[in-house]
Short mmCIF file of C-alpha atoms and ligand atoms in Angstrom, two decimals:
data_model
loop_
_atom_site.label_atom_id
_atom_site.label_comp_id
_atom_site.label_asym_id
_atom_site.label_seq_id
_atom_site.Cartn_x
_atom_site.Cartn_y
_atom_site.Cartn_z
CA GLU A 1 52.27 -109.22 -1.30
CA LYS A 2 50.62 -106.03 -2.15
CA GLY A 3 48.86 -105.87 0.92
CA GLY A 4 45.38 -105.41 -0.51
CA HIS A 5 46.62 -102.38 -2.69
CA LYS A 6 46.31 -102.35 -6.34
CA HIS A 7 49.90 -101.49 -6.99
CA PHE A 8 53.23 -101.54 -5.20
CA MET A 9 53.46 -97.64 -5.60
CA HIS A 10 50.20 -97.14 -3.56
CA LYS A 11 51.17 -99.51 -1.07
CA GLU A 12 54.53 -97.73 -0.63
CA ILE A 13 52.78 -94.13 -0.55
CA TRP A 14 50.77 -95.49 2.18
CA GLU A 15 53.71 -97.05 4.17
CA GLN A 16 55.39 -93.93 4.63
CA PRO A 17 54.27 -93.29 8.33
CA ARG A 18 56.11 -96.46 9.11
CA ALA A 19 58.89 -96.10 6.91
CA ILE A 20 59.80 -92.69 8.18
CA ALA A 21 59.62 -94.11 11.75
CA ASP A 22 61.94 -96.88 10.80
CA THR A 23 64.30 -94.31 9.44
CA LEU A 24 64.20 -92.45 12.85
CA ARG A 25 64.31 -95.33 14.91
CA GLY A 26 67.24 -95.46 17.46
CA ARG A 27 68.72 -92.46 16.12
CA MET A 28 67.32 -89.59 18.02
CA LEU A 29 69.17 -88.68 21.23
CA LEU A 30 66.64 -86.41 22.44
CA SER A 31 68.33 -85.67 25.99
CA GLU A 32 71.60 -85.13 24.35
CA GLY A 33 70.26 -83.16 21.42
CA ASP A 34 72.20 -85.55 19.04
CA ILE A 35 71.78 -87.98 16.28
CA HIS A 36 73.26 -91.46 16.57
CA PHE A 37 74.20 -92.96 13.21
CA GLU A 38 75.48 -96.69 13.12
CA GLY A 39 79.03 -96.86 12.00
CA TRP A 40 79.41 -92.90 12.04
CA ASN A 41 83.30 -92.64 11.78
CA LEU A 42 83.64 -88.76 11.06
CA SER A 43 85.89 -87.25 13.76
CA PRO A 44 84.90 -83.94 15.26
CA GLU A 45 88.26 -82.48 13.96
CA LYS A 46 87.06 -83.47 10.32
CA ALA A 47 83.75 -82.41 10.55
CA ARG A 48 84.82 -78.84 11.61
CA ALA A 49 87.35 -78.85 8.78
CA ILE A 50 84.83 -79.58 5.91
CA SER A 51 84.68 -76.45 3.77
CA LYS A 52 81.94 -77.60 1.29
CA VAL A 53 79.53 -80.36 0.82
CA THR A 54 78.83 -81.72 -2.77
CA ILE A 55 75.60 -83.89 -3.27
CA LEU A 56 75.93 -86.38 -6.09
CA ALA A 57 72.49 -88.02 -7.23
CA CYS A 58 70.13 -88.46 -10.09
CA GLY A 59 66.53 -88.20 -10.61
CA THR A 60 64.18 -88.38 -7.43
CA SER A 61 67.43 -88.54 -5.33
CA TRP A 62 68.77 -85.53 -6.83
CA HIS A 63 65.37 -83.81 -5.68
CA SER A 64 66.06 -84.78 -2.08
CA GLY A 65 69.37 -83.46 -2.55
CA VAL A 66 68.23 -80.17 -3.38
CA ALA A 67 65.85 -80.09 -0.39
CA GLY A 68 69.03 -81.45 1.54
CA LYS A 69 70.98 -78.21 0.63
CA HIS A 70 68.47 -76.10 2.47
CA MET A 71 68.85 -78.35 5.34
CA ILE A 72 72.60 -78.64 5.66
CA GLU A 73 72.94 -74.92 4.66
CA SER A 74 70.67 -73.77 7.43
CA LEU A 75 71.65 -76.14 10.15
CA ALA A 76 75.40 -76.80 9.87
CA ARG A 77 76.12 -73.67 7.85
CA LEU A 78 78.21 -75.33 5.28
CA PRO A 79 77.69 -74.45 1.54
CA VAL A 80 76.26 -77.03 -0.52
CA GLU A 81 76.41 -77.97 -4.17
CA VAL A 82 73.96 -80.54 -5.72
CA GLU A 83 75.23 -81.98 -8.92
CA LEU A 84 73.68 -84.06 -11.45
CA ALA A 85 75.96 -87.08 -11.15
CA SER A 86 75.72 -87.70 -14.95
CA GLU A 87 77.44 -84.25 -15.51
CA PHE A 88 79.97 -84.08 -12.57
CA ARG A 89 82.71 -86.22 -13.90
CA TYR A 90 82.66 -84.95 -17.44
CA ARG A 91 84.19 -81.74 -16.52
CA ASP A 92 87.12 -81.03 -14.14
CA PRO A 93 85.16 -80.47 -10.95
CA ILE A 94 86.72 -78.62 -7.99
CA VAL A 95 87.19 -81.05 -5.21
CA ASP A 96 89.64 -81.41 -2.41
CA SER A 97 90.22 -83.06 0.99
CA SER A 98 88.16 -80.72 2.91
CA HIS A 99 85.11 -81.63 0.75
CA LEU A 100 82.28 -83.95 1.95
CA ALA A 101 80.88 -85.83 -1.07
CA ILE A 102 77.48 -87.30 -0.30
CA ALA A 103 75.95 -89.88 -2.98
CA ILE A 104 72.35 -90.13 -2.39
CA SER A 105 70.45 -93.28 -3.75
CA GLN A 106 67.85 -95.67 -3.40
CA SER A 107 69.48 -98.56 -4.97
CA GLY A 108 73.11 -97.73 -4.32
CA GLU A 109 73.72 -99.10 -7.86
CA THR A 110 72.98 -96.06 -10.02
CA ALA A 111 75.98 -96.09 -12.43
CA ASP A 112 76.24 -92.45 -13.01
CA THR A 113 76.02 -91.65 -9.34
CA LEU A 114 78.44 -94.27 -8.30
CA ALA A 115 81.13 -93.10 -11.02
CA ALA A 116 80.80 -89.35 -9.80
CA PHE A 117 81.09 -90.57 -6.27
CA LYS A 118 84.36 -92.55 -6.99
CA GLU A 119 85.63 -89.57 -8.86
CA ALA A 120 85.01 -87.27 -5.82
CA LYS A 121 86.77 -89.71 -3.83
CA ARG A 122 89.61 -89.96 -6.03
CA ARG A 123 90.00 -86.38 -5.57
CA GLY A 124 90.25 -86.50 -1.97
CA ALA A 125 86.87 -86.06 -0.84
CA THR A 126 85.44 -87.87 2.12
CA ALA A 127 82.71 -90.15 0.79
CA MET A 128 79.29 -90.62 2.35
CA ALA A 129 76.52 -92.64 1.05
CA ILE A 130 73.00 -92.24 1.85
CA CYS A 131 71.25 -95.33 0.56
CA ASN A 132 68.53 -97.69 1.04
CA VAL A 133 70.30 -100.87 0.10
CA MET A 134 73.03 -102.01 2.64
CA GLY A 135 75.75 -103.73 0.85
CA SER A 136 75.09 -102.06 -2.26
CA ALA A 137 77.99 -100.76 -4.56
CA MET A 138 77.73 -97.11 -3.12
CA THR A 139 77.84 -98.36 0.54
CA ARG A 140 80.94 -100.42 -0.44
CA GLU A 141 82.65 -97.40 -1.78
CA ALA A 142 81.69 -95.16 0.89
CA ASP A 143 83.89 -94.07 3.92
CA ILE A 144 80.42 -93.47 5.98
CA SER A 145 77.11 -95.13 4.82
CA VAL A 146 73.91 -94.04 6.48
CA LEU A 147 70.90 -96.11 5.65
CA THR A 148 67.39 -94.82 4.82
CA ASN A 149 65.72 -97.90 6.18
CA ALA A 150 62.65 -97.48 4.06
CA GLY A 151 62.27 -101.20 3.10
CA PRO A 152 62.37 -102.61 -0.26
CA GLU A 153 60.82 -100.35 -3.00
CA ILE A 154 59.40 -102.33 -5.65
CA GLY A 155 57.36 -99.74 -7.71
CA VAL A 156 59.74 -98.05 -10.30
CA ALA A 157 58.44 -94.54 -9.32
CA SER A 158 60.22 -93.67 -5.93
CA THR A 159 58.31 -92.72 -3.16
CA LYS A 160 59.16 -93.95 0.19
CA ALA A 161 62.92 -93.69 -0.66
CA PHE A 162 62.24 -90.00 -1.19
CA THR A 163 60.69 -89.12 1.80
CA THR A 164 63.16 -91.30 4.05
CA GLN A 165 66.35 -89.58 2.23
CA LEU A 166 64.61 -86.37 3.16
CA VAL A 167 64.27 -87.38 6.87
CA THR A 168 67.87 -88.73 6.63
CA LEU A 169 69.12 -85.43 5.41
CA TYR A 170 67.57 -83.56 8.06
CA MET A 171 69.06 -85.79 10.84
CA LEU A 172 72.44 -85.53 8.99
CA ALA A 173 72.18 -81.57 9.09
CA ILE A 174 71.51 -81.83 12.83
CA LYS A 175 74.31 -84.07 13.40
CA LEU A 176 76.80 -82.00 11.36
CA GLY A 177 75.25 -78.81 13.11
CA ARG A 178 76.14 -80.40 16.55
CA MET A 179 79.64 -81.43 15.43
CA ARG A 180 80.32 -78.00 14.07
CA GLY A 181 78.80 -76.03 16.91
CA THR A 182 76.20 -74.32 14.75
CA LEU A 183 73.48 -75.74 16.86
CA THR A 184 72.99 -75.85 20.52
CA VAL A 185 71.73 -78.67 22.28
CA LYS A 186 68.47 -76.82 22.95
CA GLN A 187 67.97 -75.78 19.24
CA ALA A 188 68.93 -79.47 18.16
CA GLN A 189 66.11 -80.89 20.62
CA GLU A 190 63.74 -78.67 18.82
CA HIS A 191 64.69 -79.81 15.56
CA LEU A 192 64.44 -83.53 16.89
CA THR A 193 61.00 -82.79 18.13
CA HIS A 194 59.79 -81.73 14.88
CA LEU A 195 61.13 -84.93 13.30
CA THR A 196 59.21 -86.78 16.03
CA GLU A 197 55.94 -85.41 14.57
CA ILE A 198 56.46 -86.16 11.22
CA PRO A 199 55.15 -89.98 10.94
CA LYS A 200 51.66 -88.84 12.59
CA MET A 201 51.62 -85.90 9.96
CA ILE A 202 52.22 -88.13 7.24
CA GLU A 203 49.30 -90.27 8.37
CA ASP A 204 47.31 -87.20 8.65
CA VAL A 205 48.08 -86.16 5.07
CA LEU A 206 47.29 -89.45 3.45
CA LYS A 207 43.59 -88.59 4.53
CA CYS A 208 43.75 -86.27 1.60
CA GLU A 209 43.55 -88.88 -0.87
CA PRO A 210 39.63 -88.47 -1.71
CA SER A 211 40.30 -84.90 -2.61
CA VAL A 212 43.42 -85.61 -4.47
CA LYS A 213 41.29 -88.21 -6.52
CA ARG A 214 38.73 -85.52 -7.57
CA VAL A 215 41.51 -83.27 -8.92
CA ALA A 216 43.03 -86.49 -10.70
CA ARG A 217 39.35 -86.92 -12.25
CA ASP A 218 39.09 -83.45 -13.47
CA PHE A 219 42.67 -83.18 -14.69
CA MET A 220 43.51 -86.68 -16.20
CA ASN A 221 43.08 -85.59 -19.86
CA SER A 222 45.21 -82.35 -19.40
CA GLN A 223 48.36 -82.47 -21.93
CA ASP A 224 50.62 -80.35 -19.63
CA PHE A 225 51.04 -79.70 -16.03
CA LEU A 226 53.11 -76.89 -14.21
CA PHE A 227 54.24 -77.31 -10.78
CA LEU A 228 55.49 -74.26 -8.55
CA GLY A 229 57.05 -73.96 -5.34
CA ARG A 230 59.62 -71.67 -3.70
CA GLY A 231 62.53 -72.30 -1.11
CA PRO A 232 62.48 -75.89 0.17
CA MET A 233 59.14 -76.28 -1.96
CA HIS A 234 61.18 -76.00 -5.17
CA PRO A 235 62.41 -79.60 -5.14
CA VAL A 236 58.68 -80.61 -4.14
CA ALA A 237 57.63 -78.99 -7.26
CA LEU A 238 60.33 -80.73 -9.40
CA GLU A 239 59.45 -84.10 -7.83
CA GLY A 240 55.75 -83.58 -8.17
CA ALA A 241 56.28 -83.01 -12.02
CA LEU A 242 58.67 -85.96 -12.19
CA LYS A 243 56.17 -88.28 -10.76
CA LEU A 244 53.53 -87.28 -12.94
CA LYS A 245 55.37 -87.42 -16.19
CA GLU A 246 57.00 -90.86 -15.04
CA ILE A 247 53.72 -92.53 -14.71
CA SER A 248 51.08 -90.87 -16.40
CA TYR A 249 52.94 -89.75 -19.48
CA ILE A 250 51.73 -86.05 -19.21
CA HIS A 251 54.27 -83.48 -19.92
CA ALA A 252 54.80 -81.53 -16.45
CA GLU A 253 57.59 -79.13 -15.45
CA GLY A 254 58.48 -78.12 -11.96
CA TYR A 255 59.73 -74.72 -11.51
CA ALA A 256 60.56 -72.02 -8.71
CA GLY A 257 57.83 -69.71 -8.41
CA GLY A 258 59.94 -66.60 -9.07
CA GLU A 259 61.19 -68.17 -12.44
CA MET A 260 57.49 -68.23 -13.84
CA LYS A 261 57.42 -64.79 -14.91
CA HIS A 262 61.08 -65.35 -17.02
CA GLY A 263 59.20 -67.81 -19.41
CA PRO A 264 56.57 -70.49 -18.36
CA ILE A 265 54.07 -67.78 -17.80
CA ALA A 266 53.80 -67.90 -21.60
CA LEU A 267 52.17 -71.36 -21.61
CA ILE A 268 49.27 -70.43 -19.29
CA ASP A 269 46.08 -70.72 -20.63
CA GLU A 270 42.43 -72.13 -19.61
CA LYS A 271 43.63 -75.60 -20.21
CA MET A 272 46.79 -75.37 -18.07
CA PRO A 273 46.56 -76.79 -14.57
CA VAL A 274 49.09 -75.34 -12.28
CA VAL A 275 49.87 -77.16 -8.94
CA VAL A 276 51.12 -74.47 -6.27
CA ILE A 277 52.89 -75.75 -2.99
CA ALA A 278 51.75 -72.80 -1.09
CA PRO A 279 52.22 -73.68 2.82
CA LYS A 280 52.47 -70.53 4.97
CA GLN A 281 56.12 -70.21 6.00
CA PRO A 282 58.75 -67.69 6.09
CA HIS A 283 61.26 -69.42 3.75
CA VAL A 284 58.49 -70.21 1.31
CA ALA A 285 57.74 -66.52 0.81
CA TYR A 286 53.89 -67.07 1.06
CA GLU A 287 52.87 -63.63 -0.21
CA LYS A 288 54.90 -64.16 -3.21
CA ILE A 289 53.30 -67.46 -4.03
CA ILE A 290 50.25 -65.78 -3.68
CA GLY A 291 51.17 -63.46 -6.39
CA ASN A 292 51.95 -66.39 -8.62
CA ILE A 293 48.56 -67.74 -8.03
CA GLU A 294 47.04 -64.38 -9.30
CA GLU A 295 49.32 -64.35 -12.16
CA VAL A 296 47.95 -67.69 -13.08
CA ARG A 297 44.40 -66.93 -12.52
CA ALA A 298 44.78 -63.64 -14.52
CA ARG A 299 45.43 -65.61 -17.45
CA GLY A 300 42.56 -68.21 -17.02
CA GLY A 301 44.71 -71.00 -15.58
CA LYS A 302 43.46 -73.72 -13.17
CA VAL A 303 45.19 -73.63 -9.67
CA ILE A 304 45.32 -76.63 -7.62
CA ALA A 305 46.87 -75.52 -4.16
CA ILE A 306 48.61 -77.30 -1.39
CA ILE A 307 48.08 -75.23 1.50
CA ASP A 308 48.06 -75.27 5.38
CA GLU A 309 45.16 -76.89 7.14
CA ASP A 310 43.89 -73.39 8.54
CA ASP A 311 44.67 -71.37 5.45
CA ALA A 312 41.69 -69.20 4.60
CA HIS A 313 43.14 -66.98 2.19
CA VAL A 314 44.42 -69.22 -0.58
CA SER A 315 41.33 -71.35 -0.58
CA SER A 316 39.37 -68.49 -2.08
CA LEU A 317 41.83 -67.78 -4.72
CA ALA A 318 42.50 -71.56 -6.05
CA ASP A 319 40.11 -73.86 -8.03
CA HIS A 320 41.22 -76.99 -5.88
CA VAL A 321 42.83 -77.17 -2.47
CA ILE A 322 44.61 -79.68 -0.65
CA ARG A 323 45.22 -79.25 2.87
CA ILE A 324 48.12 -80.73 4.61
CA PRO A 325 49.11 -80.19 8.47
CA PRO A 326 51.78 -77.64 9.10
CA ALA A 327 55.14 -78.69 9.67
CA CYS A 328 58.48 -76.60 10.16
CA ALA A 329 59.68 -75.13 7.00
CA LEU A 330 62.61 -77.39 6.32
CA LEU A 331 60.57 -80.49 6.92
CA ALA A 332 57.46 -79.43 5.17
CA PRO A 333 58.86 -80.85 1.71
CA VAL A 334 58.07 -84.43 3.36
CA VAL A 335 54.45 -83.64 4.11
CA ALA A 336 53.76 -81.80 0.95
CA THR A 337 55.28 -84.22 -1.30
CA ILE A 338 52.41 -86.95 -0.41
CA PRO A 339 49.49 -85.33 -2.04
CA LEU A 340 51.86 -85.09 -5.41
CA GLN A 341 52.44 -88.75 -5.33
CA LEU A 342 48.94 -89.45 -4.90
CA LEU A 343 48.03 -87.17 -7.41
CA ALA A 344 50.51 -88.85 -10.10
CA TYR A 345 49.43 -92.19 -8.82
CA HIS A 346 45.57 -91.61 -9.46
CA VAL A 347 45.92 -89.79 -12.82
CA ALA A 348 48.09 -92.77 -14.10
CA GLU A 349 45.74 -95.40 -12.62
CA MET A 350 42.67 -93.44 -14.23
CA ARG A 351 44.54 -93.38 -17.64
CA GLY A 352 44.74 -97.10 -17.34
CA ASN A 353 48.63 -97.13 -17.13
CA ASP A 354 51.13 -99.89 -15.72
CA VAL A 355 52.00 -97.71 -12.83
CA ASP A 356 54.46 -100.04 -11.24
CA GLN A 357 56.21 -100.51 -14.63
CA PRO A 358 56.24 -97.40 -16.47
CA ARG A 359 57.19 -97.66 -20.17
CA ASN A 360 60.86 -97.10 -20.88
CA LEU A 361 61.94 -96.83 -17.20
CA ALA A 362 64.09 -99.26 -15.09
CA LYS A 363 64.07 -99.19 -11.24
CA SER A 364 67.91 -99.13 -11.07
CA VAL A 365 69.82 -97.67 -14.00
CA THR A 366 73.14 -99.49 -14.32
CA VAL A 367 74.33 -97.96 -17.62
CA GLU A 368 75.78 -94.40 -17.77
C1 F6R B 401 62.09 -91.52 -10.01
C2 F6R B 401 62.88 -92.53 -10.13
C3 F6R B 401 64.47 -92.22 -10.46
C4 F6R B 401 65.50 -92.49 -9.65
C5 F6R B 401 66.88 -92.37 -10.19
C6 F6R B 401 68.12 -92.60 -9.18
O1 F6R B 401 61.02 -91.95 -9.49
O2 F6R B 401 62.87 -93.60 -9.43
O3 F6R B 401 64.52 -90.72 -10.97
O4 F6R B 401 65.35 -91.72 -8.37
O5 F6R B 401 66.96 -93.34 -11.28
O6 F6R B 401 67.85 -94.02 -8.71
P1 F6R B 401 68.66 -94.07 -7.08
O7 F6R B 401 68.00 -93.41 -6.19
O8 F6R B 401 68.36 -95.46 -7.10
O9 F6R B 401 70.16 -93.87 -7.38
#
């Protein structure tokens, strides 16, 4: 059932080209420059009247929400707040009937997300669920459900659920952008074209596994890791750190690159590996991230850089490089996440950990 893979997590990492193709299937209307979601019942008037989007999620799904904020703000020009579902309900959140509340959840059963979702709905928001499990509690609660279609995810550490959430959020941003008139047909067609390229790009990026394994071998005994990314790569840094700590039990932190000088720089010494996610894109402030790399090097830290295939500059600065195919800025998180999933997997596997059943964690957290 693991299809020749040692662990479900490894199988699920490698399934991502197929999973993402399934997420896209039947939904991209290229000639119209639009997206078709089954069961979509948001009227054009309502779509135009939305004043704010509130994303509610936990863990990895919260990270996809942070990336989704960049997508929805950029393509649909709507303000987006990304809330930790476990915090949302315990204050007096500002919600009204012009708000769209989006719960993001692989399982659709996470107690905190469900409770926050119900609370947003009770206060009048339109409730949309982005879930991987049809018929789950969240899809039953929702006014509109959009499925990620990743197929069952068995490994406790979320992989294909995350990347299919990213792709779904991108489609949603296009859909809302079209309905609200912030995207022309032509612009939407360009975005759809970017999406169609993603499964092949994931296939290509999976070829980095041998170089990721070398990095894993070099750093498997490190005590701490830092992950840095800017703009849409910030949630990728958070996700890279979460994946590593969940299954390798190595302490890891993800930071927005610009925050390094405000604290974490104090941690850097010769023992500290720093994974810098640095594809060459305007949103990601490439020059600034190079500045981060230089700051790490000046303190003797070890730099592992995730860079574009054709990048010659960073490769001369970093101790290790992992090359990825260049995607557009908003979709680059889908591609850049893959080497970080593989890094966490191989470090954990080399340390002899139970990758699919990490200690203290459950696949679906049904307690608040
Ligand atoms: C991380 C992980 C958790 C889940 C979180 C939310 O690998 O699996 O952080 O992402 O518990 O779960 P869902 O998405 O099912 O609501």
